[in-house]
GROMACS .gro file of C-alpha atoms in nm:
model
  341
    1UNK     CA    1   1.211  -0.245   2.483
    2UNK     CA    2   1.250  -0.447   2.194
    3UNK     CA    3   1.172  -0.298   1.843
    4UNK     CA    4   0.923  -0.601   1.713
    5UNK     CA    5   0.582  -0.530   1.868
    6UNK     CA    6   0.461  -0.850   1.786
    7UNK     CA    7   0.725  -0.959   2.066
    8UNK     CA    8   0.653  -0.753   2.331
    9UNK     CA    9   0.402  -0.980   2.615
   10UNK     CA   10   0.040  -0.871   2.561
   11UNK     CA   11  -0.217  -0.671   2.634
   12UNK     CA   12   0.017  -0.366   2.656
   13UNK     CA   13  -0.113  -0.149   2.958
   14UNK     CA   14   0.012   0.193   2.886
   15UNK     CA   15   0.167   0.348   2.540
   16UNK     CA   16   0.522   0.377   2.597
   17UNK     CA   17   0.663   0.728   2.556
   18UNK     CA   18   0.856   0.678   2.204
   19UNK     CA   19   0.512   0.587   2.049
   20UNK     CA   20   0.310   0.927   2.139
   21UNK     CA   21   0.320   1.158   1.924
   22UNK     CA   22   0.291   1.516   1.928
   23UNK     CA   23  -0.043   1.699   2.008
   24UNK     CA   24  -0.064   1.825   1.741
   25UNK     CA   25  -0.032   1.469   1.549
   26UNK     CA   26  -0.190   1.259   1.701
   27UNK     CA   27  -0.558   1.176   1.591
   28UNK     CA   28  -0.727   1.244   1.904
   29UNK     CA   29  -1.054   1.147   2.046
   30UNK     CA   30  -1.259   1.261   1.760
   31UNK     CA   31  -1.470   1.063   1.534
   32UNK     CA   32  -1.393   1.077   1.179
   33UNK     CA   33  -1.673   1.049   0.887
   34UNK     CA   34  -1.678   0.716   0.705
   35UNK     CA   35  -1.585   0.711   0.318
   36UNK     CA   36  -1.927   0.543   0.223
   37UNK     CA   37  -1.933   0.603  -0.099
   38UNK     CA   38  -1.592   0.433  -0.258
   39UNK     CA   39  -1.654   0.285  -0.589
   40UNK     CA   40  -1.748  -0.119  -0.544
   41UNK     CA   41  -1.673  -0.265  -0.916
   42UNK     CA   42  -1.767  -0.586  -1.036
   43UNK     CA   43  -1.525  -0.786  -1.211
   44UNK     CA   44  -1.810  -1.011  -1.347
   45UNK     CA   45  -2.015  -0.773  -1.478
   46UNK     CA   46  -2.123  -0.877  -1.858
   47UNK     CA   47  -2.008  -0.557  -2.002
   48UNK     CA   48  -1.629  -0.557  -1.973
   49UNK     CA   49  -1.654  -0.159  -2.158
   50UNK     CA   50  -1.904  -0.104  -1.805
   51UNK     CA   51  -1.598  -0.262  -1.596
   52UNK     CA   52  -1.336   0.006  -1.750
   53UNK     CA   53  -1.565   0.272  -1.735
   54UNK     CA   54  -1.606   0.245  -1.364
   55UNK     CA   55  -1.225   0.147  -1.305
   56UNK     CA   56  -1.170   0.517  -1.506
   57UNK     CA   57  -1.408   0.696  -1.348
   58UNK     CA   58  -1.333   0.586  -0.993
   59UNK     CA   59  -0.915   0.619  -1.048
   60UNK     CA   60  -0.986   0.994  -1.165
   61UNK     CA   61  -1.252   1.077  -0.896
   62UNK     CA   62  -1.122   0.880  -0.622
   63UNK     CA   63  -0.824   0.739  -0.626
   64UNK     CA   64  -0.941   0.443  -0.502
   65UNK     CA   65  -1.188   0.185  -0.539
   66UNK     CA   66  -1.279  -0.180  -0.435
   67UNK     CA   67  -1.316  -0.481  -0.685
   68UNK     CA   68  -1.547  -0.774  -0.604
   69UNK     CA   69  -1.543  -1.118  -0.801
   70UNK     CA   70  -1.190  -1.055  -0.872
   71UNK     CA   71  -1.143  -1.422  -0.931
   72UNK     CA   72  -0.930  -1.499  -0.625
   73UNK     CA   73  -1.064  -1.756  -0.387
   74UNK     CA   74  -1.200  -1.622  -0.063
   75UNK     CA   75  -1.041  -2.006   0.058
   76UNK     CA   76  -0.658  -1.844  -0.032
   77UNK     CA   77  -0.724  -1.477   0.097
   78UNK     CA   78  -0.861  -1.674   0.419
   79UNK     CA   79  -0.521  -1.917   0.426
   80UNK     CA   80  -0.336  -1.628   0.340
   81UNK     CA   81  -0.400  -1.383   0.620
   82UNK     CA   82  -0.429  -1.695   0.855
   83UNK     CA   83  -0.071  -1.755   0.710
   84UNK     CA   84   0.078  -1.418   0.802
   85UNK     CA   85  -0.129  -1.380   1.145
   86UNK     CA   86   0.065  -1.726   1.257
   87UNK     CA   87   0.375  -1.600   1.135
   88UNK     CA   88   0.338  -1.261   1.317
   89UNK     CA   89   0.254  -1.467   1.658
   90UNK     CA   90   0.484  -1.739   1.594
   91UNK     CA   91   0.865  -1.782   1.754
   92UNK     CA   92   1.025  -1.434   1.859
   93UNK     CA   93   1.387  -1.523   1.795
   94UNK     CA   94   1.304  -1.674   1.439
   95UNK     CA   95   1.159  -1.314   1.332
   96UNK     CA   96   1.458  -1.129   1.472
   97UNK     CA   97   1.675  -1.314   1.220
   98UNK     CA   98   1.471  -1.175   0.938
   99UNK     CA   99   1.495  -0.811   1.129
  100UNK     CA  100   1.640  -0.576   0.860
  101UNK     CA  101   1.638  -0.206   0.781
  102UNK     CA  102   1.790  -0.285   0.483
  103UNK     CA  103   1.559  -0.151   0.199
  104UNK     CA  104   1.803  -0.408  -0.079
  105UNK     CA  105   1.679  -0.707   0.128
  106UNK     CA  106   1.483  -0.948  -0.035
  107UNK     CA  107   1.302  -1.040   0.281
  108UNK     CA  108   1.277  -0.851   0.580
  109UNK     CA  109   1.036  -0.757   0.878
  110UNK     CA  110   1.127  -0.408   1.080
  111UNK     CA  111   0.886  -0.241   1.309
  112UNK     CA  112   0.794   0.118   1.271
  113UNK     CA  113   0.945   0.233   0.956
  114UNK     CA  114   1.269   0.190   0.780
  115UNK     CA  115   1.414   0.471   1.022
  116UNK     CA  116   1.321   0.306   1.338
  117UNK     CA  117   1.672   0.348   1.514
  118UNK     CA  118   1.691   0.804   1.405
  119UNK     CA  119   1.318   0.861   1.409
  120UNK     CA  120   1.180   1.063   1.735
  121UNK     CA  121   0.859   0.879   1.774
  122UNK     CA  122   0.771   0.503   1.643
  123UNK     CA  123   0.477   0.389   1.437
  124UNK     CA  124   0.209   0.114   1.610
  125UNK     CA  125   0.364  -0.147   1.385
  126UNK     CA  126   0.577  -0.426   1.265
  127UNK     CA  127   0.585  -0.525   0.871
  128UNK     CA  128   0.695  -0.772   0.686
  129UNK     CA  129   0.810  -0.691   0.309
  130UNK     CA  130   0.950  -0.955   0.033
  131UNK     CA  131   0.982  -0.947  -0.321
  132UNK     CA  132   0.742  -1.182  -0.537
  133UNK     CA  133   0.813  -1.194  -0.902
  134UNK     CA  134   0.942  -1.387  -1.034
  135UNK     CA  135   0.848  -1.628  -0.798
  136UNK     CA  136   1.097  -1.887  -0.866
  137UNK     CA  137   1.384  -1.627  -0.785
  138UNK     CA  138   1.245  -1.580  -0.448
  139UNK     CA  139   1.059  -1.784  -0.272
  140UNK     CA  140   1.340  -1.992  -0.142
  141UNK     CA  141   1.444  -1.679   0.089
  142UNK     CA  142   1.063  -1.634   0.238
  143UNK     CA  143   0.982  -1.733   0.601
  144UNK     CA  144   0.996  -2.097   0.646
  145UNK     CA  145   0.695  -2.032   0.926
  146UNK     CA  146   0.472  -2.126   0.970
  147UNK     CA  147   0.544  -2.397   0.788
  148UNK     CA  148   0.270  -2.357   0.472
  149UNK     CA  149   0.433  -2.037   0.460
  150UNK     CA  150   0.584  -2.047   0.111
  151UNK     CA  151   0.338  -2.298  -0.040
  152UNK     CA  152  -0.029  -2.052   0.022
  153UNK     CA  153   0.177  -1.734  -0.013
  154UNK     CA  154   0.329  -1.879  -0.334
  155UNK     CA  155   0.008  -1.906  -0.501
  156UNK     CA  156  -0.146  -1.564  -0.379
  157UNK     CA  157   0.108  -1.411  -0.491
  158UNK     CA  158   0.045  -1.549  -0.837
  159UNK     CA  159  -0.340  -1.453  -0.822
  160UNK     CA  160  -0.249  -1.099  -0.692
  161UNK     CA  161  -0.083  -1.023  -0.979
  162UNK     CA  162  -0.317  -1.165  -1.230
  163UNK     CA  163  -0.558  -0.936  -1.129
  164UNK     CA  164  -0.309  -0.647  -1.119
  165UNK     CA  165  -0.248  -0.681  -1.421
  166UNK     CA  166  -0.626  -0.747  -1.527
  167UNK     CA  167  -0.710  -0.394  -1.386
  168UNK     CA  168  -0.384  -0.218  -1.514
  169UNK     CA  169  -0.477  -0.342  -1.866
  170UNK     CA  170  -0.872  -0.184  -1.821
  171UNK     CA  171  -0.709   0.103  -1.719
  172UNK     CA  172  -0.459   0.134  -2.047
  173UNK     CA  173  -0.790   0.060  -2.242
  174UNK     CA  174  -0.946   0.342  -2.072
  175UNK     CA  175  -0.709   0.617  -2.155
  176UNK     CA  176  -0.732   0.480  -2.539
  177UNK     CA  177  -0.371   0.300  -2.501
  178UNK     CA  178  -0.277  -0.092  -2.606
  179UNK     CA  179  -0.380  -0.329  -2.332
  180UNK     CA  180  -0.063  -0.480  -2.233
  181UNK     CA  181   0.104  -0.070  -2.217
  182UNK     CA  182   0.267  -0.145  -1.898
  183UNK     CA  183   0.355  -0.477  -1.880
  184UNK     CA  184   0.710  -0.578  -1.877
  185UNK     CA  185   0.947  -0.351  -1.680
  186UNK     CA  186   0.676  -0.097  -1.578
  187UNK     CA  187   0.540  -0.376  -1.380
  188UNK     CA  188   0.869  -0.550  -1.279
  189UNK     CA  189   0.899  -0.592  -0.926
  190UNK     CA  190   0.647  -0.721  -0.716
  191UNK     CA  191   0.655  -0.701  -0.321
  192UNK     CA  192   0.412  -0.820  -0.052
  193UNK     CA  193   0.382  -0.605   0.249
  194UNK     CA  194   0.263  -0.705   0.573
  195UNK     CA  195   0.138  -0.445   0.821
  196UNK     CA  196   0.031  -0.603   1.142
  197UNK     CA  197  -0.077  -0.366   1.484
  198UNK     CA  198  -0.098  -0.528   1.791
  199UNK     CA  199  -0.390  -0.388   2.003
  200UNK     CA  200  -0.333  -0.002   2.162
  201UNK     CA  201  -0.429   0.108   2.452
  202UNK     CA  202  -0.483   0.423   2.383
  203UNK     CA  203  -0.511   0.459   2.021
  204UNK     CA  204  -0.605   0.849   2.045
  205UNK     CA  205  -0.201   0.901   2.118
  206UNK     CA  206  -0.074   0.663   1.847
  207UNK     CA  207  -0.036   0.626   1.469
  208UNK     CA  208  -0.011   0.277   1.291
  209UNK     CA  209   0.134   0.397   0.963
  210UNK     CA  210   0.239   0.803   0.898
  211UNK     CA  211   0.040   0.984   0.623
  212UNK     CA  212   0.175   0.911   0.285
  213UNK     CA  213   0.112   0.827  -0.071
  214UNK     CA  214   0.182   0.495  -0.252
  215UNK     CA  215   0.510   0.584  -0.480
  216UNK     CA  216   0.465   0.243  -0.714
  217UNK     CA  217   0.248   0.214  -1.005
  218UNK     CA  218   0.001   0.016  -0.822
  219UNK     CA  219  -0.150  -0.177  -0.471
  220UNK     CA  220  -0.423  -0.404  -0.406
  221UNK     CA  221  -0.492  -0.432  -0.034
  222UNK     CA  222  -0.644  -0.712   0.162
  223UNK     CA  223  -0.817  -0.610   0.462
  224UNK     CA  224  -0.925  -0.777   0.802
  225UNK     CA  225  -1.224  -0.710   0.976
  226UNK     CA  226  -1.052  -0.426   1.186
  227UNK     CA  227  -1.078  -0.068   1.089
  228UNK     CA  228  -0.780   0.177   1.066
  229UNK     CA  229  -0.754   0.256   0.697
  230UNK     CA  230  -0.771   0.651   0.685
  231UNK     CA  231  -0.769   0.880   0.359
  232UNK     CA  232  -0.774   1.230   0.330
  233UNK     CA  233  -1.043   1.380   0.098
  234UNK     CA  234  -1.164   1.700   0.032
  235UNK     CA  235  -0.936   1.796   0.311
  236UNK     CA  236  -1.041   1.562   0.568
  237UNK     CA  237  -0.978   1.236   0.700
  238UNK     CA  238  -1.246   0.956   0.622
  239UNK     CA  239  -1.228   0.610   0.805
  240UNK     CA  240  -1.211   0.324   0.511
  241UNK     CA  241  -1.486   0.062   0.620
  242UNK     CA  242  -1.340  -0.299   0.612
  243UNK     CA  243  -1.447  -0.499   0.355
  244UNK     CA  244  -1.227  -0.848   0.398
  245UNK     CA  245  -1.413  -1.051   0.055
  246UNK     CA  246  -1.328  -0.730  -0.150
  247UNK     CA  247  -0.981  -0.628  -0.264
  248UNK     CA  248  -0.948  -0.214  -0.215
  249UNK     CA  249  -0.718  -0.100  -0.498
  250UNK     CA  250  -0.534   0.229  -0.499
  251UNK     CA  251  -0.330   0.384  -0.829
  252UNK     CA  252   0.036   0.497  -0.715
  253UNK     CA  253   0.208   0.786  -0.813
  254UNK     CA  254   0.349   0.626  -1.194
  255UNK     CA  255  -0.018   0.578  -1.296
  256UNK     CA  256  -0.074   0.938  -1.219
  257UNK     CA  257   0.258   1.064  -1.386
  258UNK     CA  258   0.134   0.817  -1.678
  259UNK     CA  259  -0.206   0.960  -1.743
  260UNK     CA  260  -0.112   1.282  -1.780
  261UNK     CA  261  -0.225   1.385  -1.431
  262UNK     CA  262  -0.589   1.219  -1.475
  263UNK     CA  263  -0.566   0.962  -1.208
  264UNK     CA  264  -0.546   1.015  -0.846
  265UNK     CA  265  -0.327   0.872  -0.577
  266UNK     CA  266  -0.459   0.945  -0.212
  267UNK     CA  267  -0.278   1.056   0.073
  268UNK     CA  268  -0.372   0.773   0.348
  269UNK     CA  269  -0.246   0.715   0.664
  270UNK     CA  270  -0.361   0.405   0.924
  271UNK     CA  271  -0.497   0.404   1.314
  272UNK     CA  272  -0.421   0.173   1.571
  273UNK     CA  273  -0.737  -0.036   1.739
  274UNK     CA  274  -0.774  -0.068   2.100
  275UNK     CA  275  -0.952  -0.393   2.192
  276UNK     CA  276  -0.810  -0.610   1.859
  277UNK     CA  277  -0.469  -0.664   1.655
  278UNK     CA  278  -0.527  -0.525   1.282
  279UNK     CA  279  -0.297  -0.744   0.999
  280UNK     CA  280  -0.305  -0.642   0.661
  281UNK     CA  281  -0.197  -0.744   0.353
  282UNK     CA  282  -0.083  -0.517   0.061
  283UNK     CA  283   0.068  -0.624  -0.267
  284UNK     CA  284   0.290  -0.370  -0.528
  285UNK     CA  285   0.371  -0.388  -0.885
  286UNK     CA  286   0.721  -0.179  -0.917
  287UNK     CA  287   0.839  -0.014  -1.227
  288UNK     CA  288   1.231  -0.099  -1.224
  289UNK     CA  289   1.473   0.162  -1.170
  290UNK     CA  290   1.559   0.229  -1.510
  291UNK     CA  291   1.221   0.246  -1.727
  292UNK     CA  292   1.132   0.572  -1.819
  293UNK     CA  293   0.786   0.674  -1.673
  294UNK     CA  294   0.642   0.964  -1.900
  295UNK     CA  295   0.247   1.071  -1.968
  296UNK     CA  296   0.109   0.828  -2.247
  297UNK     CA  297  -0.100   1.091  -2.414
  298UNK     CA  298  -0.020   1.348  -2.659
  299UNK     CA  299  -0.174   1.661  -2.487
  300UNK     CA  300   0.055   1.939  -2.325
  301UNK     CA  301   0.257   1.712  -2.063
  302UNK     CA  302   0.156   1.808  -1.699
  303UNK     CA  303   0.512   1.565  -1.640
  304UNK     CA  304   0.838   1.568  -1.827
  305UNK     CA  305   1.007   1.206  -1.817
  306UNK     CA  306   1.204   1.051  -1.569
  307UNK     CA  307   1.309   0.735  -1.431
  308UNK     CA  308   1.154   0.539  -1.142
  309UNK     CA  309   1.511   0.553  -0.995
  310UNK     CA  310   1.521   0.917  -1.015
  311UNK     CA  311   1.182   0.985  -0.908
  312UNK     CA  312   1.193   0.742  -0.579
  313UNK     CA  313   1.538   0.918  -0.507
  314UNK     CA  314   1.338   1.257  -0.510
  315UNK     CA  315   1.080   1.093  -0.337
  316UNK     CA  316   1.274   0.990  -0.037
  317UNK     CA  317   1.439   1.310  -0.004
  318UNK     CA  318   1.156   1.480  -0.001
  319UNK     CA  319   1.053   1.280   0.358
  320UNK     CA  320   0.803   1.046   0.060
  321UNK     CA  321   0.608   1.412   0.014
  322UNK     CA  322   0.412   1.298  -0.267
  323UNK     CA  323   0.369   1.707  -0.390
  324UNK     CA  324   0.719   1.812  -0.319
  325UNK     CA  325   0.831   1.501  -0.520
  326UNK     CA  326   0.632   1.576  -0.806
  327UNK     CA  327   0.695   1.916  -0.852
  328UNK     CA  328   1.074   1.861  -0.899
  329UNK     CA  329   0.902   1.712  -1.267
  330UNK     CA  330   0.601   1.889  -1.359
  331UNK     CA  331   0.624   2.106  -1.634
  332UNK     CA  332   0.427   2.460  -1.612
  333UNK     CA  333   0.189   2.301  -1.916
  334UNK     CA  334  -0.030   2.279  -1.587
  335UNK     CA  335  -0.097   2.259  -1.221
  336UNK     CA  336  -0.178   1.987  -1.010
  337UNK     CA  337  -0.253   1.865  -0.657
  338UNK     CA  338  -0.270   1.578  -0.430
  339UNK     CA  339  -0.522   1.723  -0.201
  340UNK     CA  340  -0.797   1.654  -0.421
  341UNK     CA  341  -0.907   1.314  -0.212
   0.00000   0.00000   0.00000
């Protein structure tokens, strides 16, 4: 069976064996509670102290919030997912010559993870990653289709960041820091990544993304109308209602290390959908390899410093465990854990 999902002839009658997973990992039949109460922040509010108060409060409570009137036009997220919908139904032979498991490639869609060929059970999904910033450097090696491909992509790209960075500088306001704190190679690389699940058939078997936490500084999600967003809280997991007009933002692991263990970064994993496909799109802000990430503060350090090379190293040793990862460089100034969300 070919590895690209969004190849295979559809509806797909029965889960094929390499896509169930154990018993004991699957998700099962059960419902799960909804996450009702994640932070909904207005960018337009009057008081831009109210704005950073709530982006504070809601990266140290919950790891995770959603931003309204974020200035992007609902006309370019609605091109934009249109965009990457065509390009996941569009020719199967073109996206097998952008197939690559090559984590150094600029552009590349793979299906499961990057360990499709050694893992023992596959993910419900192909994804689509390429690098953003600067745009000038890269857009030249992005899908050609459809063919408005480059030019709607191009500019959300642009807007992405902008607001980003509009968020990242509330935050360094926040925690009593200069505005532009991490700009320049703390916020170096920027990648779009494209999850799209085709519909399951039996989504109580399957998994559309494994359980992990976002390594990067930080992501702003787009969502569709489909659920399948999960994150675990208080021990649990908790479905993430849809919102498509609202970006859903979520602090990586450097903006954790960088406040001094303040912030949160939630574990989250994603579901597959029986009657509909689910596309998503997700955009990162990298710190490069060689920038030292270090608490900002001047309190006992709950982190001693390292590079993002070092730490994504440790981190995909460590099978991207979030708490194993960070462990290798706390200091014993204080303990801390993921499982708070």
């Amino acid at each position: 069976m070919e590895a690209l999902m969004s190849n295979w002839l559809n509806p797909v009658e029965t889960v094929p064996e390499k896509y169930i997973f154990p018993a004991d990992k699957r998700p099962g039949s059960h419902a799960f509670p909804v996450m009702h109460d994640i932070p909904l922040i207005d960018l337009q509010n009057p008081n831009p102290q109210h704005i950073t108060q709530q982006i504070i409060d809601a990266s140290q409570r919950f790891g995770i919030f959603q931003v309204i009137n974020h200035g992007i036009p609902a006309s370019l997220m609605e091109e934009t997912m249109a965009v990457m919908k065509g390009f996941f139904a569009g020719p199967a032979e073109y996206k097998a010559s952008l197939y690559s498991t090559d984590i150094a490639k600029i552009c590349r869609i793979y299906s499961s993870t990057l360990n499709y060929d050694s893992e023992d059970v596959h993910y419900w999904r192909d994804n689509l990653t390429h690098h953003c910033h600067p745009l000038q450097d890269h857009i030249h090696l992005w899908p050609q289709h459809p063919p408005t491909y480059r030019q709607v992509v191009g500019a959300y790209a642009v807007e992405t960041r902008k607001l980003m960075v509009r968020i990242l500088e509330a935050m360094c306001e926040g925690l009593g820091l200069k505005p532009d704190y991490l700009e320049g190679e703390m916020t170096k690389t920027q990648l779009i990544s494209v999850n799209h699940h085709i519909p399951c058939p039996d989504p109580t078997l399957t998994l559309g993304m494994p359980q992990h936490t976002d390594p990067n500084l930080i992501t702003v999600l787009q969502q569709c109308s489909v659920p399948g967003l999960q994150v675990l809280r208080h021990r649990q997991w908790m479905d993430v209602p849809p919102n498509p007009a609202a970006f859903l933002v979520v602090p990586g692991l450097q903006l954790k290390v960088m406040s001094n263990g303040k912030f949160w970064s939630p574990i989250h994993r994603v579901m597959t959908h029986r009657g509909e496909a689910r596309t998503t799109i997700g955009t990162f802000l990298i710190p490069s390899n060689e920038i030292v990430i270090e608490p900002a503060d001047d309190r006992p350090a709950v982190y001693r410093g390292f590079t993002y090379g070092e730490f994504f190293s440790c981190f995909t040793r460590s099978n991207c465990d979030a708490d194993t990862a960070l462990a290798f460089f706390q200091t014993n100034s204080e303990s801390t854990s993921l499982s708070h969300v």
